[in-house]
């Protein structure tokens, strides 16, 4: 079933192409399939009243036919056409949250065929707020049954490229309406029992529902039902999962970064392709694996918008393992956690704290004038390990007079988002070298110089940075080189400093 000529149309919600919309409606009227955007995720639509069209949906998706579809209506007053015995609570929710990302499970109107509801006597209904979705339903004049527009077992589609990838050649038309605004599927609330139950958390939160209804229960958030009669039948299938093994890492930021670095190293040594799902603030702190950012830390709604695209990219990259920082936030956290936990098959690891903190509290990066390589090392150490209780500084071995930051060093640092305002070089002094100190030289020649000039320096406290962290090559002296040389130098120092901090925290 991949020989259908799919028509692709591109639309903007604020400027609906009526002619194409008419064409889409004709396809649906004739029992065909149209993929359309909604504010949550893309939907794979068919006439909700047409049993054979519903069967086609299952076929196109490769989805078991006992998994019911969500029926989409354009206005709340169309609800009577698809559901009966609507409780007052449901009516109150409708007036508060529709159109919007809330799906209500209600008693089915007999006009809706069993094929649409997977044989259930109930029906899931939602009224999307997306303008293209609503005008499509209006153009049809009937409700549209639609599951998420992804092949079964893949993450839901939140971008046109995702639907194209999964369903081109399997549906009659795909309407490109840009990226989904929310990025996670609607909240599903079962209104058919004594107490309303959230079957799937989403953008409309439990707190919001409680405000209207008083009591709302959770159907164990994040728990997959393996029994044969789950409340939301779709929840029993493997969902939202990338092909590689996703593992979520919980803990404070430093512990998480250190642990993921360690896990990634182990995976790569084994020959696995590793992806790290980090946040913008930790991107620089990883040394290996392919880095993909889930956005700003704490911005859960932003992460939600990116999530399915990131999971799909893990597949494209051929990731065998994916280590993800556990996200935080307060807008859509229940829904985000639910999807991530499922994608990870509930693999969550606690990042262990350092076994024992380094006894030495002072790290000195030292080099000739103290205003180039050692300044880079110091700035990187500070940025990567902000908040650690180790004091770091940059010192010169030979400082005749205070010098500002070396110009090319400054340029490279700025291009990497680091500014060291008011920096002047400081000479290393014998007094600051004591039992608490570790000095790191950039090359062996300079380490020898330090040992020679400072009586307190010895092999126990003065090290070559590269060999201390297990690197073969020492940090070359970029002096006299062009910006590119300084840039390479920065990269070498960055990797060494990351390893150094990991070692120091675990000593
Ligand atoms: O945001 C959304 O809800 C998207 C867009 C396209 O509207 N749709 C969506 O559909 O996520 P789908 O098929 O991927 O998920 C529908 C979920 C399934 O878990 C299904 O089992 C459940 O809704 N469901 C549908 N009808 C139900 C019913 N009568 N009782 C309980 N659960 C139902
Ligand atoms: Mg789905």
Short mmCIF file of C-alpha atoms and ligand atoms in Angstrom, two decimals:
data_model
loop_
_atom_site.label_atom_id
_atom_site.label_comp_id
_atom_site.label_asym_id
_atom_site.label_seq_id
_atom_site.Cartn_x
_atom_site.Cartn_y
_atom_site.Cartn_z
CA UNK A 1 0.00 0.00 0.00
CA UNK A 2 2.45 2.61 -1.05
CA UNK A 3 1.28 3.33 -4.56
CA UNK A 4 -1.12 6.19 -3.88
CA UNK A 5 -0.20 9.44 -5.59
CA UNK A 6 -0.16 11.78 -2.61
CA UNK A 7 -1.06 15.40 -3.34
CA UNK A 8 0.99 17.82 -1.25
CA UNK A 9 -0.45 21.25 -0.49
CA UNK A 10 1.04 24.04 1.58
CA UNK A 11 -1.08 26.43 3.60
CA UNK A 12 -0.96 29.13 6.18
CA UNK A 13 -3.64 29.24 8.88
CA UNK A 14 -4.18 32.96 8.48
CA UNK A 15 -4.55 32.70 4.72
CA UNK A 16 -6.52 29.53 3.90
CA UNK A 17 -6.38 28.37 0.30
CA UNK A 18 -10.12 27.75 -0.25
CA UNK A 19 -9.64 25.96 -3.54
CA UNK A 20 -7.24 23.41 -2.06
CA UNK A 21 -9.46 23.13 1.00
CA UNK A 22 -12.36 22.24 -1.30
CA UNK A 23 -10.20 19.58 -2.92
CA UNK A 24 -9.28 18.13 0.48
CA UNK A 25 -12.97 18.01 1.46
CA UNK A 26 -13.83 16.20 -1.79
CA UNK A 27 -11.22 13.55 -1.03
CA UNK A 28 -12.65 12.99 2.45
CA UNK A 29 -16.23 12.89 1.11
CA UNK A 30 -15.16 10.20 -1.34
CA UNK A 31 -13.77 8.09 1.51
CA UNK A 32 -10.13 9.10 1.07
CA UNK A 33 -7.42 10.10 3.56
CA UNK A 34 -6.09 13.62 4.22
CA UNK A 35 -3.29 14.50 6.62
CA UNK A 36 -3.91 17.88 8.26
CA UNK A 37 -2.23 20.03 10.91
CA UNK A 38 -3.65 20.61 14.38
CA UNK A 39 -2.26 22.65 17.27
CA UNK A 40 -1.05 19.45 19.00
CA UNK A 41 0.30 17.12 16.30
CA UNK A 42 -0.64 16.34 12.70
CA UNK A 43 -3.72 14.13 12.22
CA UNK A 44 -4.42 11.43 9.60
CA UNK A 45 -8.05 12.21 8.75
CA UNK A 46 -10.99 10.27 7.36
CA UNK A 47 -14.76 10.74 7.41
CA UNK A 48 -15.72 9.73 10.97
CA UNK A 49 -19.03 8.29 9.74
CA UNK A 50 -17.50 6.11 7.03
CA UNK A 51 -16.50 2.63 8.26
CA UNK A 52 -14.39 1.76 5.25
CA UNK A 53 -12.52 5.07 5.45
CA UNK A 54 -11.67 4.27 9.07
CA UNK A 55 -10.29 0.91 7.98
CA UNK A 56 -8.05 2.71 5.50
CA UNK A 57 -6.66 4.83 8.34
CA UNK A 58 -5.52 1.73 10.20
CA UNK A 59 -3.96 0.36 7.06
CA UNK A 60 -2.10 3.58 6.22
CA UNK A 61 -0.77 3.88 9.75
CA UNK A 62 0.00 0.20 10.13
CA UNK A 63 -2.01 0.37 13.32
CA UNK A 64 -4.03 -2.39 15.05
CA UNK A 65 -7.71 -1.77 14.38
CA UNK A 66 -8.76 -2.11 18.02
CA UNK A 67 -7.09 1.20 18.75
CA UNK A 68 -9.85 3.82 18.46
CA UNK A 69 -9.54 7.12 16.61
CA UNK A 70 -10.25 10.62 17.92
CA UNK A 71 -13.22 12.33 16.28
CA UNK A 72 -12.58 15.99 15.42
CA UNK A 73 -15.38 18.54 15.19
CA UNK A 74 -15.22 22.21 14.16
CA UNK A 75 -17.62 23.62 16.76
CA UNK A 76 -18.93 22.58 20.14
CA UNK A 77 -22.51 22.49 18.84
CA UNK A 78 -21.57 19.54 16.59
CA UNK A 79 -20.95 17.42 19.69
CA UNK A 80 -24.50 15.98 19.72
CA UNK A 81 -23.88 14.48 16.29
CA UNK A 82 -21.11 12.21 17.63
CA UNK A 83 -21.84 11.68 21.34
CA UNK A 84 -24.93 11.18 23.54
CA UNK A 85 -25.81 11.63 27.25
CA UNK A 86 -23.28 14.40 27.64
CA UNK A 87 -22.75 15.10 31.35
CA UNK A 88 -22.85 18.68 32.68
CA UNK A 89 -19.18 18.48 33.60
CA UNK A 90 -18.31 17.79 29.98
CA UNK A 91 -20.40 20.76 28.87
CA UNK A 92 -18.57 22.99 31.33
CA UNK A 93 -15.21 21.79 30.00
CA UNK A 94 -16.32 22.36 26.43
CA UNK A 95 -17.22 25.97 27.10
CA UNK A 96 -13.97 26.56 28.93
CA UNK A 97 -11.40 24.71 26.80
CA UNK A 98 -12.79 24.26 23.28
CA UNK A 99 -11.55 24.85 20.76
CA UNK A 100 -8.30 23.50 22.16
CA UNK A 101 -6.13 20.50 23.04
CA UNK A 102 -8.66 18.62 25.19
CA UNK A 103 -10.22 15.30 24.10
CA UNK A 104 -13.30 14.05 25.94
CA UNK A 105 -14.32 10.40 26.05
CA UNK A 106 -18.13 10.25 26.00
CA UNK A 107 -20.91 7.81 25.14
CA UNK A 108 -20.91 7.19 21.41
CA UNK A 109 -23.71 8.33 19.13
CA UNK A 110 -24.86 5.21 17.20
CA UNK A 111 -24.20 7.09 13.95
CA UNK A 112 -20.47 6.68 14.57
CA UNK A 113 -19.44 3.27 13.22
CA UNK A 114 -17.61 0.72 15.36
CA UNK A 115 -14.62 0.92 13.02
CA UNK A 116 -13.99 4.50 14.17
CA UNK A 117 -14.09 3.64 17.87
CA UNK A 118 -12.35 0.29 17.67
CA UNK A 119 -15.56 -1.43 18.72
CA UNK A 120 -16.01 0.64 21.89
CA UNK A 121 -19.34 2.08 22.99
CA UNK A 122 -17.58 5.33 23.79
CA UNK A 123 -16.08 7.95 21.51
CA UNK A 124 -13.16 10.34 21.98
CA UNK A 125 -14.02 13.83 20.69
CA UNK A 126 -12.05 16.98 20.35
CA UNK A 127 -12.48 20.38 18.77
CA UNK A 128 -9.05 21.57 17.59
CA UNK A 129 -8.18 25.26 17.64
CA UNK A 130 -5.96 25.08 14.56
CA UNK A 131 -7.49 27.21 11.79
CA UNK A 132 -6.66 24.81 8.96
CA UNK A 133 -8.10 21.85 10.88
CA UNK A 134 -11.32 23.72 11.64
CA UNK A 135 -11.84 24.99 8.12
CA UNK A 136 -11.24 21.49 6.75
CA UNK A 137 -13.92 20.03 9.04
CA UNK A 138 -16.28 22.87 8.08
CA UNK A 139 -15.61 22.35 4.38
CA UNK A 140 -16.50 18.67 4.76
CA UNK A 141 -19.64 19.25 6.78
CA UNK A 142 -18.95 16.16 8.87
CA UNK A 143 -16.64 15.15 11.73
CA UNK A 144 -13.17 13.87 10.88
CA UNK A 145 -11.74 10.82 12.61
CA UNK A 146 -8.00 11.11 12.98
CA UNK A 147 -5.18 9.48 14.89
CA UNK A 148 -1.79 11.14 14.95
CA UNK A 149 -0.27 11.15 11.46
CA UNK A 150 2.70 8.89 12.07
CA UNK A 151 3.42 5.31 11.16
CA UNK A 152 2.52 3.09 14.09
CA UNK A 153 5.28 2.93 16.70
CA UNK A 154 7.02 6.10 15.51
CA UNK A 155 6.93 9.43 17.33
CA UNK A 156 3.92 11.56 16.41
CA UNK A 157 4.42 13.97 13.52
CA UNK A 158 4.84 17.63 14.46
CA UNK A 159 6.32 18.89 11.19
CA UNK A 160 5.45 18.56 7.56
CA UNK A 161 8.71 16.67 6.96
CA UNK A 162 7.64 14.05 9.52
CA UNK A 163 4.32 13.31 7.79
CA UNK A 164 5.96 13.23 4.41
CA UNK A 165 8.53 10.78 5.72
CA UNK A 166 5.91 8.46 7.23
CA UNK A 167 2.89 8.73 4.95
CA UNK A 168 3.83 9.90 1.47
CA UNK A 169 2.35 7.34 -0.93
CA UNK A 170 -0.05 6.02 1.71
CA UNK A 171 -2.62 8.87 1.84
CA UNK A 172 -4.41 10.95 -0.80
CA UNK A 173 -3.36 14.37 0.42
CA UNK A 174 -1.00 15.96 2.91
CA UNK A 175 -1.71 19.54 4.00
CA UNK A 176 1.46 21.27 5.19
CA UNK A 177 0.51 23.83 7.83
CA UNK A 178 3.97 24.36 9.32
CA UNK A 179 5.22 23.16 12.70
CA UNK A 180 2.75 22.12 15.41
CA UNK A 181 2.40 24.81 18.07
CA UNK A 182 2.17 22.50 21.09
CA UNK A 183 4.00 19.41 19.85
CA UNK A 184 2.42 16.83 22.17
CA UNK A 185 -0.96 15.12 21.74
CA UNK A 186 -4.12 16.40 23.44
CA UNK A 187 -5.11 15.69 27.03
CA UNK A 188 -7.61 12.79 27.03
CA UNK A 189 -10.22 12.89 29.77
CA UNK A 190 -12.63 10.01 30.29
CA UNK A 191 -16.02 11.47 31.28
CA UNK A 192 -17.95 8.18 31.21
CA UNK A 193 -17.22 6.99 34.75
CA UNK A 194 -18.14 8.20 38.24
CA UNK A 195 -15.04 10.35 38.43
CA UNK A 196 -13.36 12.02 35.44
CA UNK A 197 -10.07 10.29 34.67
CA UNK A 198 -7.11 11.63 32.71
CA UNK A 199 -6.13 8.84 30.32
CA UNK A 200 -3.35 10.83 28.69
CA UNK A 201 -1.83 14.03 30.12
CA UNK A 202 -1.46 16.94 27.71
CA UNK A 203 -1.33 20.70 27.42
CA UNK A 204 -4.56 21.12 29.40
CA UNK A 205 -3.36 20.22 32.87
CA UNK A 206 -5.03 18.40 35.72
CA UNK A 207 -5.10 21.64 37.74
CA UNK A 208 -7.05 23.36 34.97
CA UNK A 209 -9.55 20.50 34.82
CA UNK A 210 -9.90 20.43 38.59
CA UNK A 211 -10.81 24.12 38.55
CA UNK A 212 -13.86 23.25 36.48
CA UNK A 213 -14.76 19.79 37.76
CA UNK A 214 -13.54 19.62 41.36
CA UNK A 215 -12.27 16.04 41.26
CA UNK A 216 -10.15 14.61 38.50
CA UNK A 217 -8.12 11.45 38.81
CA UNK A 218 -4.99 10.44 37.07
CA UNK A 219 -4.87 7.11 35.37
CA UNK A 220 -1.36 6.63 36.84
CA UNK A 221 0.62 9.18 34.86
CA UNK A 222 3.26 7.70 32.67
CA UNK A 223 2.25 4.12 33.24
CA UNK A 224 1.81 1.91 30.20
CA UNK A 225 -1.01 -0.55 30.49
CA UNK A 226 -0.08 -4.01 29.36
CA UNK A 227 -3.39 -5.61 30.31
CA UNK A 228 -5.73 -6.36 27.47
CA UNK A 229 -8.39 -3.89 28.60
CA UNK A 230 -6.57 -0.63 29.08
CA UNK A 231 -8.72 2.45 29.49
CA UNK A 232 -7.17 4.24 26.51
CA UNK A 233 -6.47 1.33 24.21
CA UNK A 234 -3.68 3.22 22.49
CA UNK A 235 -1.68 3.32 25.70
CA UNK A 236 -0.82 -0.37 25.54
CA UNK A 237 1.27 -0.10 22.40
CA UNK A 238 4.92 0.82 22.31
CA UNK A 239 4.75 4.53 21.64
CA UNK A 240 6.79 7.57 20.83
CA UNK A 241 9.91 5.47 20.72
CA UNK A 242 13.11 6.13 18.80
CA UNK A 243 14.89 3.06 17.45
CA UNK A 244 17.88 3.43 19.76
CA UNK A 245 17.76 2.83 23.50
CA UNK A 246 16.74 6.05 25.23
CA UNK A 247 17.83 6.50 28.85
CA UNK A 248 16.78 9.46 31.01
CA UNK A 249 19.32 10.74 33.53
CA UNK A 250 18.08 12.45 36.67
CA UNK A 251 20.09 14.49 39.14
CA UNK A 252 21.63 17.92 39.62
CA UNK A 253 23.22 19.45 36.55
CA UNK A 254 26.87 18.69 37.37
CA UNK A 255 26.22 15.09 38.36
CA UNK A 256 24.05 14.58 35.29
CA UNK A 257 26.65 15.98 32.90
CA UNK A 258 29.46 13.99 34.45
CA UNK A 259 27.44 10.77 34.39
CA UNK A 260 26.27 11.21 30.80
CA UNK A 261 29.86 11.93 29.72
CA UNK A 262 30.92 8.70 31.35
CA UNK A 263 28.08 6.65 29.84
CA UNK A 264 28.70 8.14 26.40
CA UNK A 265 32.41 7.29 26.61
CA UNK A 266 31.57 3.70 27.48
CA UNK A 267 29.03 3.43 24.65
CA UNK A 268 31.38 4.89 22.08
CA UNK A 269 34.18 2.54 23.17
CA UNK A 270 31.76 -0.33 22.56
CA UNK A 271 31.24 1.01 19.04
CA UNK A 272 27.73 2.35 19.62
CA UNK A 273 26.51 5.57 18.03
CA UNK A 274 25.54 7.81 20.95
CA UNK A 275 23.33 10.89 21.03
CA UNK A 276 23.07 13.23 24.02
CA UNK A 277 19.84 15.19 24.49
CA UNK A 278 21.13 18.16 26.45
CA UNK A 279 19.87 21.69 27.12
CA UNK A 280 21.31 24.92 25.75
CA UNK A 281 23.23 25.57 28.97
CA UNK A 282 25.02 22.21 29.03
CA UNK A 283 25.81 21.79 25.34
CA UNK A 284 29.43 22.89 25.92
CA UNK A 285 29.94 20.46 28.74
CA UNK A 286 29.76 17.28 26.72
CA UNK A 287 32.85 15.90 25.10
CA UNK A 288 31.53 13.16 22.84
CA UNK A 289 28.45 11.80 21.14
CA UNK A 290 26.15 13.82 18.88
CA UNK A 291 24.59 16.68 20.83
CA UNK A 292 20.97 17.71 20.32
CA UNK A 293 19.50 20.41 22.53
CA UNK A 294 16.02 20.25 24.02
CA UNK A 295 16.10 24.05 24.32
CA UNK A 296 16.35 26.26 27.39
CA UNK A 297 16.46 24.42 30.70
CA UNK A 298 13.15 24.72 32.54
CA UNK A 299 11.25 25.69 29.37
CA UNK A 300 9.18 22.52 29.20
CA UNK A 301 6.76 23.93 26.62
CA UNK A 302 9.71 24.67 24.32
CA UNK A 303 11.07 21.15 24.82
CA UNK A 304 7.61 19.75 24.03
CA UNK A 305 7.60 21.50 20.65
CA UNK A 306 11.01 20.01 19.82
CA UNK A 307 10.65 16.55 21.34
CA UNK A 308 9.30 14.41 18.52
CA UNK A 309 11.58 16.04 16.00
CA UNK A 310 14.56 15.26 18.23
CA UNK A 311 13.49 11.64 18.66
CA UNK A 312 13.12 11.31 14.91
CA UNK A 313 16.55 12.84 14.39
CA UNK A 314 18.00 10.20 16.70
CA UNK A 315 16.71 7.63 14.21
CA UNK A 316 18.11 9.52 11.25
CA UNK A 317 21.48 9.67 12.99
CA UNK A 318 21.36 5.93 13.53
CA UNK A 319 21.67 6.34 17.29
CA UNK A 320 22.13 3.08 19.19
CA UNK A 321 21.90 4.81 22.54
CA UNK A 322 20.44 8.18 23.54
CA UNK A 323 21.20 9.76 26.90
CA UNK A 324 18.78 12.55 27.84
CA UNK A 325 18.97 15.04 30.65
CA UNK A 326 15.71 14.88 32.57
CA UNK A 327 13.89 18.11 31.71
CA UNK A 328 12.24 20.46 34.20
CA UNK A 329 9.50 23.04 33.90
CA UNK A 330 6.06 24.00 35.09
CA UNK A 331 3.81 24.42 32.06
CA UNK A 332 3.39 21.01 30.51
CA UNK A 333 5.60 18.82 32.67
CA UNK A 334 3.19 15.92 33.26
CA UNK A 335 2.67 15.49 29.54
CA UNK A 336 6.35 15.87 28.70
CA UNK A 337 7.42 13.37 31.37
CA UNK A 338 4.75 10.94 30.23
CA UNK A 339 5.98 10.98 26.63
CA UNK A 340 9.65 10.84 27.57
CA UNK A 341 9.15 7.98 30.00
CA UNK A 342 7.35 6.02 27.32
CA UNK A 343 9.94 6.78 24.70
CA UNK A 344 12.52 5.53 27.22
CA UNK A 345 10.46 2.48 28.17
CA UNK A 346 10.80 3.86 31.71
CA UNK A 347 14.59 3.59 31.78
CA UNK A 348 15.59 6.31 34.26
CA UNK A 349 18.99 6.41 35.92
CA UNK A 350 19.92 8.54 38.90
CA UNK A 351 23.22 10.38 38.28
CA UNK A 352 25.48 9.43 41.18
CA UNK A 353 27.19 12.22 43.13
CA UNK A 354 31.00 12.33 42.98
CA UNK A 355 32.48 9.56 45.10
CA UNK A 356 34.66 11.92 47.01
CA UNK A 357 35.37 15.53 46.27
CA UNK A 358 38.88 16.60 45.46
CA UNK A 359 40.76 17.54 48.58
CA UNK A 360 42.56 20.26 46.71
CA UNK A 361 40.49 23.35 46.32
CA UNK A 362 42.67 25.49 44.13
CA UNK A 363 43.45 24.99 40.46
CA UNK A 364 46.02 27.24 38.77
CA UNK A 365 46.33 27.25 35.00
CA UNK A 366 49.77 28.61 34.24
CA UNK A 367 51.73 29.62 31.15
CA UNK A 368 54.27 32.19 29.99
CA UNK A 369 52.48 35.54 30.25
CA UNK A 370 49.26 34.16 31.69
CA UNK A 371 47.01 35.92 29.19
CA UNK A 372 46.33 33.34 26.45
CA UNK A 373 46.16 29.56 26.92
CA UNK A 374 45.89 29.69 30.71
CA UNK A 375 43.18 32.37 30.43
CA UNK A 376 41.21 30.15 28.04
CA UNK A 377 41.56 27.18 30.39
CA UNK A 378 40.46 29.23 33.35
CA UNK A 379 37.47 30.76 31.52
CA UNK A 380 36.35 27.35 30.30
CA UNK A 381 36.74 25.77 33.71
CA UNK A 382 34.67 28.55 35.28
CA UNK A 383 31.97 28.35 32.65
CA UNK A 384 31.69 24.58 32.57
CA UNK A 385 31.86 24.07 36.28
CA UNK A 386 30.19 27.17 37.57
CA UNK A 387 29.18 26.68 41.16
CA UNK A 388 31.78 24.02 41.91
CA UNK A 389 33.72 24.64 45.10
CA UNK A 390 37.09 24.53 43.39
CA UNK A 391 38.76 27.90 42.90
CA UNK A 392 40.40 28.36 39.54
CA UNK A 393 42.64 31.11 38.18
CA UNK A 394 45.06 31.97 35.39
CA UNK A 395 48.67 32.82 36.21
CA UNK A 396 51.75 33.85 34.26
CA UNK A 397 55.11 32.26 34.85
CA UNK A 398 56.99 35.36 33.73
CA UNK A 399 54.96 38.57 34.10
CA UNK A 400 57.06 41.73 33.91
CA UNK A 401 54.06 44.04 33.78
CA UNK A 402 50.30 43.46 33.78
CA UNK A 403 49.03 42.64 30.32
CA UNK A 404 45.48 42.60 29.01
CA UNK A 405 44.04 39.50 27.42
CA UNK A 406 45.89 38.42 24.29
CA UNK A 407 43.83 39.81 21.38
CA UNK A 408 43.35 36.60 19.44
CA UNK A 409 42.50 34.77 22.64
CA UNK A 410 39.89 37.42 23.33
CA UNK A 411 38.44 37.03 19.82
CA UNK A 412 38.20 33.25 20.11
CA UNK A 413 36.61 33.47 23.55
CA UNK A 414 34.07 36.04 22.36
CA UNK A 415 33.14 33.91 19.36
CA UNK A 416 32.41 31.16 21.88
CA UNK A 417 30.25 33.41 24.00
CA UNK A 418 32.81 34.16 26.72
CA UNK A 419 33.87 37.67 27.70
CA UNK A 420 36.57 38.33 30.27
CA UNK A 421 36.08 42.01 30.92
CA UNK A 422 38.91 43.85 32.62
CA UNK A 423 41.25 40.86 32.48
CA UNK A 424 44.87 41.51 33.32
CA UNK A 425 47.58 38.92 33.70
CA UNK A 426 48.73 38.01 37.21
CA UNK A 427 52.09 36.52 38.10
CA UNK A 428 52.23 33.16 39.82
CA UNK A 429 53.64 33.61 43.28
CA UNK A 430 55.37 31.10 45.45
CA UNK A 431 53.06 31.97 48.37
CA UNK A 432 49.95 30.72 46.68
CA UNK A 433 51.40 27.28 46.11
CA UNK A 434 50.54 25.06 49.07
CA UNK A 435 49.03 21.68 49.91
CA UNK A 436 45.70 22.85 48.53
CA UNK A 437 47.02 23.78 45.10
CA UNK A 438 47.28 22.04 41.76
CA UNK A 439 49.14 23.82 38.98
CA UNK A 440 48.50 22.85 35.38
CA UNK A 441 51.05 23.80 32.76
CA UNK A 442 50.15 23.84 29.08
CA UNK A 443 53.37 22.25 27.81
CA UNK A 444 56.23 20.33 29.35
CA UNK A 445 58.82 23.03 28.75
CA UNK A 446 56.80 25.47 30.81
CA UNK A 447 56.13 22.89 33.52
CA UNK A 448 59.90 22.57 33.88
CA UNK A 449 60.15 26.35 34.08
CA UNK A 450 57.64 26.42 36.93
CA UNK A 451 59.49 23.70 38.83
CA UNK A 452 62.68 25.67 38.36
CA UNK A 453 61.49 29.12 39.35
CA UNK A 454 59.14 28.38 42.23
CA UNK A 455 60.54 26.59 45.22
CA UNK A 456 57.10 25.39 46.39
CA UNK A 457 56.35 23.78 43.04
CA UNK A 458 57.09 20.07 42.75
CA UNK A 459 55.96 16.95 40.93
CA UNK A 460 53.17 16.49 43.47
CA UNK A 461 51.46 19.77 42.67
CA UNK A 462 52.63 20.79 39.22
CA UNK A 463 51.30 18.84 36.28
CA UNK A 464 51.17 18.86 32.54
CA UNK A 465 47.47 19.39 31.72
CA UNK A 466 47.35 16.98 28.81
CA UNK A 467 49.05 14.07 30.51
CA UNK A 468 47.07 14.59 33.72
CA UNK A 469 43.83 14.02 31.82
CA UNK A 470 45.25 11.22 29.68
CA UNK A 471 45.67 13.11 26.41
CA UNK A 472 48.65 12.38 24.17
CA UNK A 473 49.25 15.85 22.77
CA UNK A 474 50.13 18.83 24.92
CA UNK A 475 48.44 22.16 24.27
CA UNK A 476 50.57 23.83 21.60
CA UNK A 477 51.68 27.41 21.96
CA UNK A 478 49.56 29.42 19.50
CA UNK A 479 51.73 32.52 19.82
CA UNK A 480 52.43 34.03 16.39
CA UNK A 481 49.71 31.94 14.79
CA UNK A 482 46.54 33.25 13.17
CA UNK A 483 43.03 33.20 14.62
CA UNK A 484 42.46 29.70 13.34
CA UNK A 485 45.43 28.45 15.31
CA UNK A 486 44.04 30.07 18.43
CA UNK A 487 40.68 28.46 17.64
CA UNK A 488 42.24 25.00 17.46
CA UNK A 489 44.07 25.71 20.68
CA UNK A 490 40.75 26.62 22.32
CA UNK A 491 39.19 23.33 21.23
CA UNK A 492 42.11 21.29 22.57
CA UNK A 493 41.94 23.12 25.89
CA UNK A 494 38.16 22.75 26.05
CA UNK A 495 38.33 18.96 25.81
CA UNK A 496 41.16 18.73 28.33
CA UNK A 497 39.45 21.03 30.80
CA UNK A 498 36.24 19.00 30.61
CA UNK A 499 38.15 15.86 31.43
CA UNK A 500 40.07 17.64 34.16
CA UNK A 501 36.95 18.81 35.92
CA UNK A 502 35.44 15.34 35.70
CA UNK A 503 38.57 13.87 37.26
CA UNK A 504 38.76 16.49 40.01
CA UNK A 505 35.15 16.00 41.00
CA UNK A 506 35.65 12.28 41.27
CA UNK A 507 38.99 12.13 43.05
O1 LIG B 1 -3.80 15.70 19.85
C1 LIG B 1 -4.35 14.68 19.51
O2 LIG B 1 -5.16 14.08 20.24
C2 LIG B 1 -4.00 14.10 18.13
C3 LIG B 1 -4.53 15.06 17.08
C4 LIG B 1 -4.37 14.52 15.71
O3 LIG B 1 -5.85 15.40 17.36
N1 LIG B 1 -4.52 12.79 17.96
C5 LIG B 1 -4.01 11.70 18.56
O4 LIG B 1 -4.60 10.52 18.17
O5 LIG B 1 -3.12 11.74 19.35
P1 LIG B 1 -4.02 9.06 18.51
O6 LIG B 1 -4.84 8.13 17.75
O7 LIG B 1 -2.58 8.98 18.21
O8 LIG B 1 -4.33 8.86 19.98
C6 LIG B 1 -5.66 8.70 20.37
C7 LIG B 1 -5.70 8.09 21.73
C8 LIG B 1 -5.34 6.62 21.70
O9 LIG B 1 -4.50 6.34 22.82
C9 LIG B 1 -6.69 5.96 21.82
O10 LIG B 1 -6.59 4.70 22.41
C10 LIG B 1 -7.47 6.93 22.68
O11 LIG B 1 -7.05 8.18 22.18
N2 LIG B 1 -8.90 6.81 22.47
C11 LIG B 1 -9.60 7.03 21.36
N3 LIG B 1 -10.90 6.74 21.55
C12 LIG B 1 -11.02 6.35 22.82
C13 LIG B 1 -12.12 5.92 23.62
N4 LIG B 1 -13.33 5.82 23.14
N5 LIG B 1 -11.87 5.59 24.90
C14 LIG B 1 -10.63 5.68 25.40
N6 LIG B 1 -9.56 6.07 24.69
C15 LIG B 1 -9.75 6.40 23.42
MG1 LIG B 2 -0.66 8.46 18.17
#
